[in-house]
PDB file of C-alpha atoms in Angstrom:
ATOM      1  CA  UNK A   1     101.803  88.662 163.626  1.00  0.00           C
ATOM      2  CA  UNK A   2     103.082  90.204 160.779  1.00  0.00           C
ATOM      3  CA  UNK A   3     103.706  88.402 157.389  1.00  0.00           C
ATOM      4  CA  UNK A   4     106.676  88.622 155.552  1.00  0.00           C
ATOM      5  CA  UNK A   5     106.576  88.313 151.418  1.00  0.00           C
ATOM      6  CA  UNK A   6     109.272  87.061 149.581  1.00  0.00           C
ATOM      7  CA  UNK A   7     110.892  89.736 147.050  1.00  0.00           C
ATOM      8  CA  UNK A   8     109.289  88.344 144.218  1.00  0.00           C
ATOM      9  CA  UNK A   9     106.023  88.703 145.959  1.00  0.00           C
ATOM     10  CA  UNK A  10     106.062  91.655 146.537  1.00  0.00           C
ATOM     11  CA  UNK A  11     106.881  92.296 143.076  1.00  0.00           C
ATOM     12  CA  UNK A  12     104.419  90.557 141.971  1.00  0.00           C
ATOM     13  CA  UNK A  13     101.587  92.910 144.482  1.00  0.00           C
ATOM     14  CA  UNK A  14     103.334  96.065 143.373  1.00  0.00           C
ATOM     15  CA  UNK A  15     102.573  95.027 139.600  1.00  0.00           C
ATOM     16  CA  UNK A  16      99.088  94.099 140.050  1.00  0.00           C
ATOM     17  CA  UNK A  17      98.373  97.338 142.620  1.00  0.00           C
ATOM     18  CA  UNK A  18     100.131  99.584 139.546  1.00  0.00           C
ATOM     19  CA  UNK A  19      98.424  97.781 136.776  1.00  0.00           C
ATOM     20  CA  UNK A  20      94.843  98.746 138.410  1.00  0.00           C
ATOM     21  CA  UNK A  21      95.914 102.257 139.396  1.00  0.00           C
ATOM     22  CA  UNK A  22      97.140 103.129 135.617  1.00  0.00           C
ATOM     23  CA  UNK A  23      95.439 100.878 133.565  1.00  0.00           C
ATOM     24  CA  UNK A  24      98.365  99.045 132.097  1.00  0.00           C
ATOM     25  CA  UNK A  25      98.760  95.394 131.972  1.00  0.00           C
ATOM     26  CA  UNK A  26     102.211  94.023 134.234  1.00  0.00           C
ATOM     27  CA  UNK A  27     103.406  92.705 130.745  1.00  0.00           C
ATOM     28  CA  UNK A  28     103.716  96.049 128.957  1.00  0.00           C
ATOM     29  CA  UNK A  29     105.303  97.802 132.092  1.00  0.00           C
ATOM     30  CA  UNK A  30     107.661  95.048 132.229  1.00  0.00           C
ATOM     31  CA  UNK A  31     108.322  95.341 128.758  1.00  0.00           C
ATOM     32  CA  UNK A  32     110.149  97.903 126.907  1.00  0.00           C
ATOM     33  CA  UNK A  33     107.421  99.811 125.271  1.00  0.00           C
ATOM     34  CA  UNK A  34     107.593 103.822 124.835  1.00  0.00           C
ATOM     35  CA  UNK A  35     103.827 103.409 125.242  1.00  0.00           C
ATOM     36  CA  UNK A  36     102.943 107.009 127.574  1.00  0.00           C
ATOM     37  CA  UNK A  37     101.080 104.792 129.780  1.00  0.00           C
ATOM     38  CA  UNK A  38     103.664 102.211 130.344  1.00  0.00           C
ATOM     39  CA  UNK A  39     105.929 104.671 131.345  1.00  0.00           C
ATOM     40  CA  UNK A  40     104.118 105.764 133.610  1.00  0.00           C
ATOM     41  CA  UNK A  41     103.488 102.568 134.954  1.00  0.00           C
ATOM     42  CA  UNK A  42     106.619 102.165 135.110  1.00  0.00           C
ATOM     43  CA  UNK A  43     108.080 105.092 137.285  1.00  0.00           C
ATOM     44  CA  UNK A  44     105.397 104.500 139.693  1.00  0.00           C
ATOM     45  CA  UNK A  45     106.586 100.908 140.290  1.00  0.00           C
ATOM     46  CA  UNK A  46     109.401 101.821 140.481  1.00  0.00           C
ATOM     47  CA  UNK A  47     108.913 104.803 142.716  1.00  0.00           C
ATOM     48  CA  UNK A  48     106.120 102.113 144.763  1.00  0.00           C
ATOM     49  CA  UNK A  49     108.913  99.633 145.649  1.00  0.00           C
ATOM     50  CA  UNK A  50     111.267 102.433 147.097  1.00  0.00           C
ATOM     51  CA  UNK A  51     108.867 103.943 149.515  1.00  0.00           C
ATOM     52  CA  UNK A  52     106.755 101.080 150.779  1.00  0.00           C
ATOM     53  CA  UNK A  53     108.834  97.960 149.848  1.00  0.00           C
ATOM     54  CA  UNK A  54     112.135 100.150 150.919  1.00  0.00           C
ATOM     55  CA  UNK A  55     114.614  98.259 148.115  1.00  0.00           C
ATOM     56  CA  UNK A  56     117.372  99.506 147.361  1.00  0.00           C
ATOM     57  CA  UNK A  57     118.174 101.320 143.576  1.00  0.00           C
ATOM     58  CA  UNK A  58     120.315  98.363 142.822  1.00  0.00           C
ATOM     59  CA  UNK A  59     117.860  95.872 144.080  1.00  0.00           C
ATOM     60  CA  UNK A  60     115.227  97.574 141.957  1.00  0.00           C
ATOM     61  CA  UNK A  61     116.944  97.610 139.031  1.00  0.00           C
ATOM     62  CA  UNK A  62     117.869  93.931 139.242  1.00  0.00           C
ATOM     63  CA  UNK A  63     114.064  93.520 139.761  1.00  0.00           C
ATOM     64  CA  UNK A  64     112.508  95.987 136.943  1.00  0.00           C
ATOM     65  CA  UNK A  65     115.062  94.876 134.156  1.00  0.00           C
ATOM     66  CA  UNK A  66     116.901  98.361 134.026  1.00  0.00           C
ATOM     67  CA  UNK A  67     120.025 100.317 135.617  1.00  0.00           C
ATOM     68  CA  UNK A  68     120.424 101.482 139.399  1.00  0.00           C
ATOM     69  CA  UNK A  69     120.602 105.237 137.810  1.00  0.00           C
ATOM     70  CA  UNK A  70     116.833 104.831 135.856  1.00  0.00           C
ATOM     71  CA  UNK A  71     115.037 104.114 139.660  1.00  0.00           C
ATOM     72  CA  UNK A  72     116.693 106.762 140.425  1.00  0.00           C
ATOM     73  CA  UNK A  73     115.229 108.991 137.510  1.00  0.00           C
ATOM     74  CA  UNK A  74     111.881 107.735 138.173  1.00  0.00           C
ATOM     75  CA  UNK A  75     111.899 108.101 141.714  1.00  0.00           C
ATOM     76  CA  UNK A  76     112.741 111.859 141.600  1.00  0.00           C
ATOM     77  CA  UNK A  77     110.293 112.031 138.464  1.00  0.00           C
ATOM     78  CA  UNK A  78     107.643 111.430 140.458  1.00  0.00           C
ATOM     79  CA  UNK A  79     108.403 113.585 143.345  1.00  0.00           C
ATOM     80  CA  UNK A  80     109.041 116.190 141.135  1.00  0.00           C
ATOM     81  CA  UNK A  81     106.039 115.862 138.987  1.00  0.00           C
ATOM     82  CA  UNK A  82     103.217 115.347 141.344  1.00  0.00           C
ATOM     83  CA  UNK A  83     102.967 118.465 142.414  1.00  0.00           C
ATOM     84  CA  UNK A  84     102.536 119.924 138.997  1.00  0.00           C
ATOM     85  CA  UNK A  85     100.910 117.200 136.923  1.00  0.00           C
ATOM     86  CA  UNK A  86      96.847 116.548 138.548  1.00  0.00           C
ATOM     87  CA  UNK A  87      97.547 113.053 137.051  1.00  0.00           C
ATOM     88  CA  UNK A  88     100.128 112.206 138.525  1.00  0.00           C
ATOM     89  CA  UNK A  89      99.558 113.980 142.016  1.00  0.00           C
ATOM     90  CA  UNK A  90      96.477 111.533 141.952  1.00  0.00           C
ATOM     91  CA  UNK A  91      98.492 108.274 141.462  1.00  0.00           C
ATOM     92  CA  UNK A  92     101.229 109.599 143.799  1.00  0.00           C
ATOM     93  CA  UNK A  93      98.583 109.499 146.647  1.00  0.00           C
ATOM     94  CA  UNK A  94      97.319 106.210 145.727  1.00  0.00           C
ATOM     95  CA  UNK A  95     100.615 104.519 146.016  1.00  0.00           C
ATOM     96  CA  UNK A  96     101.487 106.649 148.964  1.00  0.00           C
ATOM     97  CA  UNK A  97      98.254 105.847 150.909  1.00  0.00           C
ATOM     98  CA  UNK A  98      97.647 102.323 148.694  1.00  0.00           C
ATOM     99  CA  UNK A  99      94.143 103.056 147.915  1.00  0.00           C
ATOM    100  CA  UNK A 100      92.976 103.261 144.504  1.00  0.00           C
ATOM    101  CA  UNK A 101      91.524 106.179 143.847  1.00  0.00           C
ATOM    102  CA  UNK A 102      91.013 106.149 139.755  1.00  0.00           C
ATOM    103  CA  UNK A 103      88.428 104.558 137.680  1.00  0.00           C
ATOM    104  CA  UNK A 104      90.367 102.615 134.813  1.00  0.00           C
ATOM    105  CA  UNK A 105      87.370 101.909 132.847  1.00  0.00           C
ATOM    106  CA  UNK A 106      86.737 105.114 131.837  1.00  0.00           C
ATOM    107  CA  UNK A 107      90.773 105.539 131.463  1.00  0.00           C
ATOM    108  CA  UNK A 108      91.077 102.743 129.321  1.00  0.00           C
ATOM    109  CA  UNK A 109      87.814 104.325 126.775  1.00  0.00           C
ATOM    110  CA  UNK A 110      89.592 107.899 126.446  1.00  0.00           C
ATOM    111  CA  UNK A 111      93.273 105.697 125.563  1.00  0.00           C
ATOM    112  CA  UNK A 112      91.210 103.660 123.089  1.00  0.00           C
ATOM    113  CA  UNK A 113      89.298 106.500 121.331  1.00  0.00           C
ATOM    114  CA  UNK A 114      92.781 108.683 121.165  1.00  0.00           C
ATOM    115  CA  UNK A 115      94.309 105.745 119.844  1.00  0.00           C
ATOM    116  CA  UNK A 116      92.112 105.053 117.139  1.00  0.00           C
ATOM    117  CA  UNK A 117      93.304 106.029 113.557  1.00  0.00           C
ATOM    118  CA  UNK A 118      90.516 108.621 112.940  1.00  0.00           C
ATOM    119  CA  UNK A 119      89.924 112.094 112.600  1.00  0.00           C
ATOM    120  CA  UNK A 120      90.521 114.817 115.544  1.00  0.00           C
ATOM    121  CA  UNK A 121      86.341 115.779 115.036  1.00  0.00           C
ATOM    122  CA  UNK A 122      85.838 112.017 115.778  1.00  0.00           C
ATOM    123  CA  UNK A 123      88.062 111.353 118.350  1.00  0.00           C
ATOM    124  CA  UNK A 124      86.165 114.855 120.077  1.00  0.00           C
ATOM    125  CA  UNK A 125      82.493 113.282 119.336  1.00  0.00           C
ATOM    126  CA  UNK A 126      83.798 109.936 120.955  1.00  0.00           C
ATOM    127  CA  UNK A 127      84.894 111.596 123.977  1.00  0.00           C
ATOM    128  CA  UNK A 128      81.940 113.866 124.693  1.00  0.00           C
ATOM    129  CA  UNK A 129      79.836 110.657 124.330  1.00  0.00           C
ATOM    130  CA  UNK A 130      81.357 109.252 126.536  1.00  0.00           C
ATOM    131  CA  UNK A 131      81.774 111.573 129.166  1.00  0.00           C
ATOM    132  CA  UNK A 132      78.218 112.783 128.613  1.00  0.00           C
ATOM    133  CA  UNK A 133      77.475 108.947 129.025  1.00  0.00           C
ATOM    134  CA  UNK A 134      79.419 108.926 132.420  1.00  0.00           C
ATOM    135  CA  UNK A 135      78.025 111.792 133.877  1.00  0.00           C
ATOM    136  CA  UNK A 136      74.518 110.273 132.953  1.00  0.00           C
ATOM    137  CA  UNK A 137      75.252 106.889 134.806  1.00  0.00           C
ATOM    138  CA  UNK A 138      77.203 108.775 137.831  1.00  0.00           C
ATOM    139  CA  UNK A 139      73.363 110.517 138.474  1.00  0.00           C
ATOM    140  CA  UNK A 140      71.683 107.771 138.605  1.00  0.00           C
TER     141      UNK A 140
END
């Protein structure tokens, strides 16, 4: 037996599936932020309720709070990109197999130390730490 979601539903799954792949809470890629990250988000939800919710552009439009044209965009930016872009090959898989396959805790330290208002030699000490840190725990 096979259970059937309501639209909003599967909205809903598709938002919390896309906010663990990329890191980015359903508020900000529902919002209209210029954020990198949010966009992001945002083509792959988009692009994640064409191929495995099968809406239609208008539908998803309706849905995401933007035109038929802009699914479009994303859809095709994502296609396009993946095969170029190692970040976004990555979360092209994920949606296209639904696994997760990215670690957002160590996503959301890099976005926080390269959003922090301090020098370049900092932000390069920060992130050596903490990959140095990662590597550390990953052999143990």
């Amino acid at each position: 037996m096979q259970i059937v979601l309501s639209k909003e539903q599967e909205l809903d799954y598709a938002l919390e599936f896309i906010s663990d792949l990329i890191g980015v809470s359903s508020i900000d890629i529902m919002g209209k932020t210029r954020i990198r990250d949010a966009v992001i988000a945002r083509h792959f939800l988009r692009y994640y309720l064409k191929n495995k919710c099968f809406f239609s552009f208008s539908e998803i439009g309706r849905m995401t709070g933007c035109n038929h044209a802009t699914v479009i965009h994303s859809v095709k930016y994502v296609e396009d990109c993946a095969p170029y872009d190692r970040l976004y090959s990555l979360y092209k898989d994920s949606v296209d197999k639904g696994i997760l396959k990215t670690n957002s805790d160590i996503r959301v330290g890099i976005s926080r130390i390269l959003a922090a208002r301090r020098s370049n030699e900092f932000k390069c000490n920060a992130l050596i730490s903490l990959l140095n840190e990662r590597i550390k725990n990953s052999n143990e």
